[in-house]
């Protein structure tokens, strides 16, 4: 089976190639790209397309690699020993299986998402090298070795907030999701809004891409923000005429769905004011 996108997810040819190449090579697929370009959703859609279960491990700044394997609750075991509970003799009662353990012991191949790996400490990727390479790890408390019954399809996302170690990168198949061009974005909108009027879609896309090109913009709007903006435009029955002109003449209606900080709002307002004054 090959990944070819889904009815809910527009995958470009090079993205499809990257997913299928990673599956064939049995290597983790490292996905980078701007926030909002569908990196996390890719794993969901790969699982749906291939008919496989999805396991998700969302990384935080406090996450440790060990948590992906298992957690040992020594405090609960100590408390139970003081209470004289029988289960204290079996350490397995105090092991909480992480996403990798669950993926390794699955009777069928699963898709494993390690989301936003660059949020964690710089050593985090290195601490997973052996486990992702050998598809096995040891449980120190019991002495057993957990080996993958079926090598999972591993998809790792990164927002490029920090550099990843070379040793980790060597073990991955890499793909950068480029921001969609207008034609691809139109296909994405067709999926989300099949009833959207063509004139409104065209004018909204023009304003959206103009906004992304404004020099000095601190945060460019993403695909997800465009989708939210269009939902609001349709809900408020905004006319095509309200989107006429360019951003140098007026701030777009319901701009709060697109612009997410006060510096960018002030930039747009100053730009419109200076244009009108001239």
PDB file of C-alpha atoms in Angstrom:
ATOM      1  CA  UNK A   1       0.000   0.000   0.000  1.00  0.00           C
ATOM      2  CA  UNK A   2       1.194   3.490  -0.853  1.00  0.00           C
ATOM      3  CA  UNK A   3       0.226   6.825   0.613  1.00  0.00           C
ATOM      4  CA  UNK A   4      -1.424   9.046  -1.982  1.00  0.00           C
ATOM      5  CA  UNK A   5      -3.142  11.585   0.239  1.00  0.00           C
ATOM      6  CA  UNK A   6      -6.785  11.426   1.290  1.00  0.00           C
ATOM      7  CA  UNK A   7     -10.020  13.214   0.552  1.00  0.00           C
ATOM      8  CA  UNK A   8      -9.314  15.387   3.606  1.00  0.00           C
ATOM      9  CA  UNK A   9      -5.611  16.032   3.046  1.00  0.00           C
ATOM     10  CA  UNK A  10      -3.985  17.405  -0.109  1.00  0.00           C
ATOM     11  CA  UNK A  11      -0.517  15.858  -0.324  1.00  0.00           C
ATOM     12  CA  UNK A  12       1.862  17.096  -3.013  1.00  0.00           C
ATOM     13  CA  UNK A  13       3.756  14.585  -5.146  1.00  0.00           C
ATOM     14  CA  UNK A  14       7.023  15.176  -3.298  1.00  0.00           C
ATOM     15  CA  UNK A  15       5.336  14.694   0.091  1.00  0.00           C
ATOM     16  CA  UNK A  16       3.777  11.423  -1.067  1.00  0.00           C
ATOM     17  CA  UNK A  17       7.202  10.321  -2.289  1.00  0.00           C
ATOM     18  CA  UNK A  18       8.784  11.164   1.075  1.00  0.00           C
ATOM     19  CA  UNK A  19       6.212   9.173   3.060  1.00  0.00           C
ATOM     20  CA  UNK A  20       6.506   6.121   0.824  1.00  0.00           C
ATOM     21  CA  UNK A  21      10.309   6.312   0.745  1.00  0.00           C
ATOM     22  CA  UNK A  22      10.473   6.362   4.556  1.00  0.00           C
ATOM     23  CA  UNK A  23       8.184   3.327   4.717  1.00  0.00           C
ATOM     24  CA  UNK A  24      10.303   1.408   2.214  1.00  0.00           C
ATOM     25  CA  UNK A  25      13.574   2.327   3.947  1.00  0.00           C
ATOM     26  CA  UNK A  26      12.042   1.615   7.374  1.00  0.00           C
ATOM     27  CA  UNK A  27      13.388   4.908   8.687  1.00  0.00           C
ATOM     28  CA  UNK A  28      11.656   7.634  10.683  1.00  0.00           C
ATOM     29  CA  UNK A  29      10.232  10.404   8.507  1.00  0.00           C
ATOM     30  CA  UNK A  30      11.345  13.801   9.817  1.00  0.00           C
ATOM     31  CA  UNK A  31       8.940  16.516   8.705  1.00  0.00           C
ATOM     32  CA  UNK A  32       9.724  20.234   8.983  1.00  0.00           C
ATOM     33  CA  UNK A  33       7.809  23.260   7.800  1.00  0.00           C
ATOM     34  CA  UNK A  34       6.095  26.430   8.934  1.00  0.00           C
ATOM     35  CA  UNK A  35       3.552  26.055  11.766  1.00  0.00           C
ATOM     36  CA  UNK A  36       0.149  25.382  10.247  1.00  0.00           C
ATOM     37  CA  UNK A  37       1.347  23.527   7.148  1.00  0.00           C
ATOM     38  CA  UNK A  38      -0.230  20.225   8.222  1.00  0.00           C
ATOM     39  CA  UNK A  39       2.716  18.373   9.745  1.00  0.00           C
ATOM     40  CA  UNK A  40       0.756  16.823  12.611  1.00  0.00           C
ATOM     41  CA  UNK A  41      -2.262  16.137  10.415  1.00  0.00           C
ATOM     42  CA  UNK A  42      -0.001  14.237   8.010  1.00  0.00           C
ATOM     43  CA  UNK A  43       0.478  11.416  10.525  1.00  0.00           C
ATOM     44  CA  UNK A  44      -3.280  11.215  11.094  1.00  0.00           C
ATOM     45  CA  UNK A  45      -3.938  10.999   7.367  1.00  0.00           C
ATOM     46  CA  UNK A  46      -1.161   8.459   6.721  1.00  0.00           C
ATOM     47  CA  UNK A  47      -2.719   6.221   9.360  1.00  0.00           C
ATOM     48  CA  UNK A  48      -6.190   6.680   7.879  1.00  0.00           C
ATOM     49  CA  UNK A  49      -4.971   6.106   4.305  1.00  0.00           C
ATOM     50  CA  UNK A  50      -3.083   2.921   5.154  1.00  0.00           C
ATOM     51  CA  UNK A  51      -5.729   1.649   7.571  1.00  0.00           C
ATOM     52  CA  UNK A  52      -3.417   1.630  10.592  1.00  0.00           C
ATOM     53  CA  UNK A  53      -3.806   2.676  14.221  1.00  0.00           C
ATOM     54  CA  UNK A  54      -2.211   5.987  15.202  1.00  0.00           C
ATOM     55  CA  UNK A  55      -0.241   6.474  18.412  1.00  0.00           C
ATOM     56  CA  UNK A  56       0.684  10.048  19.312  1.00  0.00           C
ATOM     57  CA  UNK A  57       3.434  11.391  21.552  1.00  0.00           C
ATOM     58  CA  UNK A  58       3.222  15.169  21.816  1.00  0.00           C
ATOM     59  CA  UNK A  59       6.521  16.566  23.078  1.00  0.00           C
ATOM     60  CA  UNK A  60       6.725  19.370  25.660  1.00  0.00           C
ATOM     61  CA  UNK A  61       9.687  21.376  26.920  1.00  0.00           C
ATOM     62  CA  UNK A  62       9.760  19.113  30.001  1.00  0.00           C
ATOM     63  CA  UNK A  63       9.515  15.815  28.090  1.00  0.00           C
ATOM     64  CA  UNK A  64      12.201  13.173  28.546  1.00  0.00           C
ATOM     65  CA  UNK A  65      12.999  10.375  26.127  1.00  0.00           C
ATOM     66  CA  UNK A  66      12.456   7.797  28.874  1.00  0.00           C
ATOM     67  CA  UNK A  67       8.763   8.757  29.006  1.00  0.00           C
ATOM     68  CA  UNK A  68       8.322   7.424  25.484  1.00  0.00           C
ATOM     69  CA  UNK A  69       9.462   4.026  26.732  1.00  0.00           C
ATOM     70  CA  UNK A  70       7.874   3.841  30.184  1.00  0.00           C
ATOM     71  CA  UNK A  71       7.510   5.577  33.539  1.00  0.00           C
ATOM     72  CA  UNK A  72       8.290   3.837  36.819  1.00  0.00           C
ATOM     73  CA  UNK A  73       6.107   5.083  39.676  1.00  0.00           C
ATOM     74  CA  UNK A  74       8.424   4.474  42.620  1.00  0.00           C
ATOM     75  CA  UNK A  75       6.401   6.766  44.926  1.00  0.00           C
ATOM     76  CA  UNK A  76       3.220   4.705  44.512  1.00  0.00           C
ATOM     77  CA  UNK A  77       5.140   1.502  45.124  1.00  0.00           C
ATOM     78  CA  UNK A  78       6.638   2.904  48.300  1.00  0.00           C
ATOM     79  CA  UNK A  79       3.223   4.032  49.526  1.00  0.00           C
ATOM     80  CA  UNK A  80       1.672   0.639  48.743  1.00  0.00           C
ATOM     81  CA  UNK A  81       4.489  -1.133  50.575  1.00  0.00           C
ATOM     82  CA  UNK A  82       3.765   0.940  53.672  1.00  0.00           C
ATOM     83  CA  UNK A  83       0.094  -0.019  53.381  1.00  0.00           C
ATOM     84  CA  UNK A  84       1.008  -3.701  53.012  1.00  0.00           C
ATOM     85  CA  UNK A  85      -0.593  -4.190  49.579  1.00  0.00           C
ATOM     86  CA  UNK A  86       0.170  -7.495  47.847  1.00  0.00           C
ATOM     87  CA  UNK A  87       0.768  -6.037  44.366  1.00  0.00           C
ATOM     88  CA  UNK A  88       3.885  -4.282  45.612  1.00  0.00           C
ATOM     89  CA  UNK A  89       5.801  -7.512  44.966  1.00  0.00           C
ATOM     90  CA  UNK A  90       5.284  -7.185  41.195  1.00  0.00           C
ATOM     91  CA  UNK A  91       7.076  -4.137  39.863  1.00  0.00           C
ATOM     92  CA  UNK A  92       5.085  -4.334  36.614  1.00  0.00           C
ATOM     93  CA  UNK A  93       2.096  -2.834  38.420  1.00  0.00           C
ATOM     94  CA  UNK A  94       4.082   0.410  38.637  1.00  0.00           C
ATOM     95  CA  UNK A  95       5.290   0.632  35.051  1.00  0.00           C
ATOM     96  CA  UNK A  96       3.291   2.927  32.757  1.00  0.00           C
ATOM     97  CA  UNK A  97       3.890   2.065  29.111  1.00  0.00           C
ATOM     98  CA  UNK A  98       4.888   4.944  26.846  1.00  0.00           C
ATOM     99  CA  UNK A  99       4.077   5.457  23.173  1.00  0.00           C
ATOM    100  CA  UNK A 100       7.119   3.480  21.933  1.00  0.00           C
ATOM    101  CA  UNK A 101       6.361   0.498  24.175  1.00  0.00           C
ATOM    102  CA  UNK A 102       2.754   0.474  22.955  1.00  0.00           C
ATOM    103  CA  UNK A 103       3.911   0.662  19.338  1.00  0.00           C
ATOM    104  CA  UNK A 104       6.474  -2.107  19.813  1.00  0.00           C
ATOM    105  CA  UNK A 105       4.061  -4.558  21.439  1.00  0.00           C
ATOM    106  CA  UNK A 106       1.216  -3.953  18.971  1.00  0.00           C
ATOM    107  CA  UNK A 107       0.133  -7.086  17.099  1.00  0.00           C
ATOM    108  CA  UNK A 108      -0.194  -4.984  13.931  1.00  0.00           C
ATOM    109  CA  UNK A 109       1.962  -2.258  12.430  1.00  0.00           C
ATOM    110  CA  UNK A 110       0.998   1.199  13.717  1.00  0.00           C
ATOM    111  CA  UNK A 111       1.820   4.783  12.793  1.00  0.00           C
ATOM    112  CA  UNK A 112       3.735   6.507  15.607  1.00  0.00           C
ATOM    113  CA  UNK A 113       3.751  10.307  15.700  1.00  0.00           C
ATOM    114  CA  UNK A 114       6.480  12.061  17.717  1.00  0.00           C
ATOM    115  CA  UNK A 115       5.166  15.606  17.500  1.00  0.00           C
ATOM    116  CA  UNK A 116       7.347  18.756  17.776  1.00  0.00           C
ATOM    117  CA  UNK A 117      10.523  16.993  18.856  1.00  0.00           C
ATOM    118  CA  UNK A 118      12.430  20.294  18.863  1.00  0.00           C
ATOM    119  CA  UNK A 119      10.482  21.501  21.915  1.00  0.00           C
ATOM    120  CA  UNK A 120      12.453  19.183  24.181  1.00  0.00           C
ATOM    121  CA  UNK A 121      16.017  19.386  25.454  1.00  0.00           C
ATOM    122  CA  UNK A 122      18.784  19.163  22.850  1.00  0.00           C
ATOM    123  CA  UNK A 123      19.754  15.698  24.124  1.00  0.00           C
ATOM    124  CA  UNK A 124      16.243  14.329  23.667  1.00  0.00           C
ATOM    125  CA  UNK A 125      16.729  13.085  20.058  1.00  0.00           C
ATOM    126  CA  UNK A 126      20.079  11.469  20.942  1.00  0.00           C
ATOM    127  CA  UNK A 127      18.441   9.600  23.810  1.00  0.00           C
ATOM    128  CA  UNK A 128      16.133   7.887  21.305  1.00  0.00           C
ATOM    129  CA  UNK A 129      18.800   6.883  18.772  1.00  0.00           C
ATOM    130  CA  UNK A 130      19.216   3.247  19.812  1.00  0.00           C
ATOM    131  CA  UNK A 131      15.516   2.614  20.372  1.00  0.00           C
ATOM    132  CA  UNK A 132      14.500   3.984  16.965  1.00  0.00           C
ATOM    133  CA  UNK A 133      17.415   2.268  15.223  1.00  0.00           C
ATOM    134  CA  UNK A 134      17.258  -1.164  16.850  1.00  0.00           C
ATOM    135  CA  UNK A 135      13.508  -1.080  17.593  1.00  0.00           C
ATOM    136  CA  UNK A 136      14.172  -2.475  21.051  1.00  0.00           C
ATOM    137  CA  UNK A 137      14.874  -1.303  24.595  1.00  0.00           C
ATOM    138  CA  UNK A 138      15.535  -2.759  28.019  1.00  0.00           C
ATOM    139  CA  UNK A 139      13.320  -2.394  31.071  1.00  0.00           C
ATOM    140  CA  UNK A 140      15.768  -1.853  33.908  1.00  0.00           C
ATOM    141  CA  UNK A 141      13.317  -2.714  36.705  1.00  0.00           C
ATOM    142  CA  UNK A 142      12.414  -6.156  35.296  1.00  0.00           C
ATOM    143  CA  UNK A 143      15.442  -6.990  33.159  1.00  0.00           C
ATOM    144  CA  UNK A 144      13.301  -7.793  30.098  1.00  0.00           C
ATOM    145  CA  UNK A 145      13.952  -6.562  26.562  1.00  0.00           C
ATOM    146  CA  UNK A 146      11.009  -5.162  24.612  1.00  0.00           C
ATOM    147  CA  UNK A 147      11.368  -5.710  20.864  1.00  0.00           C
ATOM    148  CA  UNK A 148       9.031  -4.448  18.160  1.00  0.00           C
ATOM    149  CA  UNK A 149       6.750  -7.151  16.793  1.00  0.00           C
ATOM    150  CA  UNK A 150       6.248  -4.954  13.734  1.00  0.00           C
ATOM    151  CA  UNK A 151       8.413  -1.937  12.928  1.00  0.00           C
ATOM    152  CA  UNK A 152       6.100   1.082  13.268  1.00  0.00           C
ATOM    153  CA  UNK A 153       5.875   3.841  10.682  1.00  0.00           C
ATOM    154  CA  UNK A 154       7.481   6.686  12.636  1.00  0.00           C
ATOM    155  CA  UNK A 155       6.674  10.301  11.711  1.00  0.00           C
ATOM    156  CA  UNK A 156       8.560  13.026  13.580  1.00  0.00           C
ATOM    157  CA  UNK A 157       7.655  16.698  13.270  1.00  0.00           C
ATOM    158  CA  UNK A 158       9.782  19.753  13.999  1.00  0.00           C
ATOM    159  CA  UNK A 159       9.103  23.495  13.836  1.00  0.00           C
ATOM    160  CA  UNK A 160      12.837  24.165  13.461  1.00  0.00           C
ATOM    161  CA  UNK A 161      13.034  25.908  16.848  1.00  0.00           C
ATOM    162  CA  UNK A 162      16.432  24.318  17.452  1.00  0.00           C
ATOM    163  CA  UNK A 163      18.965  22.277  15.490  1.00  0.00           C
ATOM    164  CA  UNK A 164      18.716  18.501  15.738  1.00  0.00           C
ATOM    165  CA  UNK A 165      21.878  16.397  16.241  1.00  0.00           C
ATOM    166  CA  UNK A 166      23.631  15.066  13.134  1.00  0.00           C
ATOM    167  CA  UNK A 167      23.567  11.497  14.454  1.00  0.00           C
ATOM    168  CA  UNK A 168      19.788  11.709  14.718  1.00  0.00           C
ATOM    169  CA  UNK A 169      19.381  13.279  11.276  1.00  0.00           C
ATOM    170  CA  UNK A 170      21.424  10.500   9.660  1.00  0.00           C
ATOM    171  CA  UNK A 171      18.840   7.974  10.788  1.00  0.00           C
ATOM    172  CA  UNK A 172      15.862   9.839   9.328  1.00  0.00           C
ATOM    173  CA  UNK A 173      14.366  10.457   5.909  1.00  0.00           C
ATOM    174  CA  UNK A 174      13.884  14.216   5.740  1.00  0.00           C
ATOM    175  CA  UNK A 175      11.193  16.293   4.048  1.00  0.00           C
ATOM    176  CA  UNK A 176      10.420  20.006   4.275  1.00  0.00           C
ATOM    177  CA  UNK A 177       6.791  20.916   3.586  1.00  0.00           C
ATOM    178  CA  UNK A 178       6.892  24.046   1.471  1.00  0.00           C
ATOM    179  CA  UNK A 179       4.149  26.560   2.025  1.00  0.00           C
ATOM    180  CA  UNK A 180       1.388  25.878  -0.534  1.00  0.00           C
ATOM    181  CA  UNK A 181       1.219  28.026  -3.645  1.00  0.00           C
ATOM    182  CA  UNK A 182      -2.106  29.556  -4.686  1.00  0.00           C
ATOM    183  CA  UNK A 183      -3.145  26.586  -6.832  1.00  0.00           C
ATOM    184  CA  UNK A 184      -2.475  24.089  -4.052  1.00  0.00           C
ATOM    185  CA  UNK A 185      -4.156  26.361  -1.523  1.00  0.00           C
ATOM    186  CA  UNK A 186      -7.240  26.499  -3.731  1.00  0.00           C
ATOM    187  CA  UNK A 187      -7.350  22.680  -3.701  1.00  0.00           C
ATOM    188  CA  UNK A 188      -7.120  22.746   0.095  1.00  0.00           C
ATOM    189  CA  UNK A 189     -10.000  25.218   0.291  1.00  0.00           C
ATOM    190  CA  UNK A 190     -12.061  23.025  -2.051  1.00  0.00           C
ATOM    191  CA  UNK A 191     -11.690  20.222   0.512  1.00  0.00           C
ATOM    192  CA  UNK A 192     -12.728  22.385   3.471  1.00  0.00           C
ATOM    193  CA  UNK A 193     -15.337  24.522   1.695  1.00  0.00           C
ATOM    194  CA  UNK A 194     -16.875  22.652  -1.262  1.00  0.00           C
ATOM    195  CA  UNK A 195     -19.701  25.225  -1.435  1.00  0.00           C
ATOM    196  CA  UNK A 196     -17.450  28.284  -1.300  1.00  0.00           C
ATOM    197  CA  UNK A 197     -18.129  30.837  -4.025  1.00  0.00           C
ATOM    198  CA  UNK A 198     -15.234  31.116  -6.463  1.00  0.00           C
ATOM    199  CA  UNK A 199     -15.163  34.917  -6.412  1.00  0.00           C
ATOM    200  CA  UNK A 200     -14.937  35.030  -2.622  1.00  0.00           C
ATOM    201  CA  UNK A 201     -12.258  32.325  -2.548  1.00  0.00           C
ATOM    202  CA  UNK A 202     -10.175  34.090  -5.199  1.00  0.00           C
ATOM    203  CA  UNK A 203     -10.381  37.475  -3.495  1.00  0.00           C
ATOM    204  CA  UNK A 204      -9.666  35.992  -0.049  1.00  0.00           C
ATOM    205  CA  UNK A 205      -6.614  34.165  -1.402  1.00  0.00           C
ATOM    206  CA  UNK A 206      -5.332  37.372  -2.972  1.00  0.00           C
ATOM    207  CA  UNK A 207      -5.604  39.229   0.353  1.00  0.00           C
ATOM    208  CA  UNK A 208      -4.077  36.272   2.233  1.00  0.00           C
ATOM    209  CA  UNK A 209      -0.970  36.028   0.039  1.00  0.00           C
ATOM    210  CA  UNK A 210      -0.594  39.817  -0.016  1.00  0.00           C
ATOM    211  CA  UNK A 211      -0.565  39.752   3.775  1.00  0.00           C
ATOM    212  CA  UNK A 212       2.155  37.090   3.830  1.00  0.00           C
ATOM    213  CA  UNK A 213       4.329  39.258   1.565  1.00  0.00           C
ATOM    214  CA  UNK A 214       4.206  42.427   3.671  1.00  0.00           C
ATOM    215  CA  UNK A 215       7.779  43.297   4.775  1.00  0.00           C
ATOM    216  CA  UNK A 216       8.314  43.359   8.518  1.00  0.00           C
ATOM    217  CA  UNK A 217       5.414  41.080   9.399  1.00  0.00           C
ATOM    218  CA  UNK A 218       6.352  39.270  12.608  1.00  0.00           C
ATOM    219  CA  UNK A 219       4.142  36.211  12.083  1.00  0.00           C
ATOM    220  CA  UNK A 220       2.889  35.233   8.662  1.00  0.00           C
ATOM    221  CA  UNK A 221      -0.601  33.684   8.649  1.00  0.00           C
ATOM    222  CA  UNK A 222      -0.718  29.947   8.010  1.00  0.00           C
ATOM    223  CA  UNK A 223      -3.099  27.604   6.216  1.00  0.00           C
ATOM    224  CA  UNK A 224      -5.087  26.886   9.367  1.00  0.00           C
ATOM    225  CA  UNK A 225      -5.552  30.621   9.929  1.00  0.00           C
ATOM    226  CA  UNK A 226      -6.786  31.079   6.381  1.00  0.00           C
ATOM    227  CA  UNK A 227      -9.346  28.326   6.960  1.00  0.00           C
ATOM    228  CA  UNK A 228     -10.522  30.016  10.175  1.00  0.00           C
ATOM    229  CA  UNK A 229     -10.771  33.375   8.394  1.00  0.00           C
ATOM    230  CA  UNK A 230     -12.894  31.939   5.606  1.00  0.00           C
ATOM    231  CA  UNK A 231     -15.209  30.295   8.138  1.00  0.00           C
ATOM    232  CA  UNK A 232     -15.791  33.712   9.687  1.00  0.00           C
ATOM    233  CA  UNK A 233     -16.251  35.421   6.317  1.00  0.00           C
ATOM    234  CA  UNK A 234     -18.904  32.877   5.394  1.00  0.00           C
ATOM    235  CA  UNK A 235     -20.593  32.971   8.820  1.00  0.00           C
ATOM    236  CA  UNK A 236     -20.866  36.777   8.697  1.00  0.00           C
ATOM    237  CA  UNK A 237     -21.836  36.701   5.006  1.00  0.00           C
ATOM    238  CA  UNK A 238     -19.013  39.093   4.093  1.00  0.00           C
ATOM    239  CA  UNK A 239     -19.337  40.233   0.498  1.00  0.00           C
ATOM    240  CA  UNK A 240     -16.651  40.005  -2.162  1.00  0.00           C
ATOM    241  CA  UNK A 241     -16.700  43.798  -2.349  1.00  0.00           C
ATOM    242  CA  UNK A 242     -15.605  44.033   1.295  1.00  0.00           C
ATOM    243  CA  UNK A 243     -12.354  42.342   0.257  1.00  0.00           C
ATOM    244  CA  UNK A 244     -11.773  44.662  -2.677  1.00  0.00           C
ATOM    245  CA  UNK A 245      -8.581  46.675  -2.992  1.00  0.00           C
ATOM    246  CA  UNK A 246      -5.309  45.700  -1.420  1.00  0.00           C
ATOM    247  CA  UNK A 247      -3.954  45.684   2.110  1.00  0.00           C
ATOM    248  CA  UNK A 248      -2.256  49.027   1.580  1.00  0.00           C
ATOM    249  CA  UNK A 249      -5.693  50.631   1.478  1.00  0.00           C
ATOM    250  CA  UNK A 250      -7.553  48.961   4.344  1.00  0.00           C
ATOM    251  CA  UNK A 251      -7.119  46.296   7.026  1.00  0.00           C
ATOM    252  CA  UNK A 252      -9.109  43.195   5.989  1.00  0.00           C
ATOM    253  CA  UNK A 253     -12.360  42.407   7.820  1.00  0.00           C
ATOM    254  CA  UNK A 254     -12.104  39.975  10.757  1.00  0.00           C
ATOM    255  CA  UNK A 255      -8.318  40.308  10.596  1.00  0.00           C
ATOM    256  CA  UNK A 256      -7.980  38.807  14.090  1.00  0.00           C
ATOM    257  CA  UNK A 257      -8.166  35.347  12.528  1.00  0.00           C
ATOM    258  CA  UNK A 258      -5.076  36.123  10.421  1.00  0.00           C
ATOM    259  CA  UNK A 259      -2.942  38.518  12.460  1.00  0.00           C
ATOM    260  CA  UNK A 260      -1.989  37.282  15.903  1.00  0.00           C
ATOM    261  CA  UNK A 261       0.009  40.036  17.607  1.00  0.00           C
ATOM    262  CA  UNK A 262      -0.318  43.773  18.182  1.00  0.00           C
ATOM    263  CA  UNK A 263       2.867  44.696  16.290  1.00  0.00           C
ATOM    264  CA  UNK A 264       1.490  43.234  13.061  1.00  0.00           C
ATOM    265  CA  UNK A 265      -1.906  44.892  13.583  1.00  0.00           C
ATOM    266  CA  UNK A 266      -0.186  48.249  14.064  1.00  0.00           C
ATOM    267  CA  UNK A 267       1.932  47.621  10.954  1.00  0.00           C
ATOM    268  CA  UNK A 268      -1.189  47.035   8.843  1.00  0.00           C
ATOM    269  CA  UNK A 269      -2.942  50.066  10.290  1.00  0.00           C
ATOM    270  CA  UNK A 270       0.057  52.327   9.653  1.00  0.00           C
ATOM    271  CA  UNK A 271       0.381  51.011   6.110  1.00  0.00           C
ATOM    272  CA  UNK A 272      -3.287  51.729   5.362  1.00  0.00           C
ATOM    273  CA  UNK A 273      -3.124  55.170   6.981  1.00  0.00           C
ATOM    274  CA  UNK A 274      -0.023  56.213   5.055  1.00  0.00           C
ATOM    275  CA  UNK A 275      -1.536  55.012   1.769  1.00  0.00           C
ATOM    276  CA  UNK A 276      -4.765  56.920   2.334  1.00  0.00           C
ATOM    277  CA  UNK A 277      -2.821  60.080   3.316  1.00  0.00           C
ATOM    278  CA  UNK A 278      -0.712  59.886   0.165  1.00  0.00           C
TER     279      UNK A 278
END
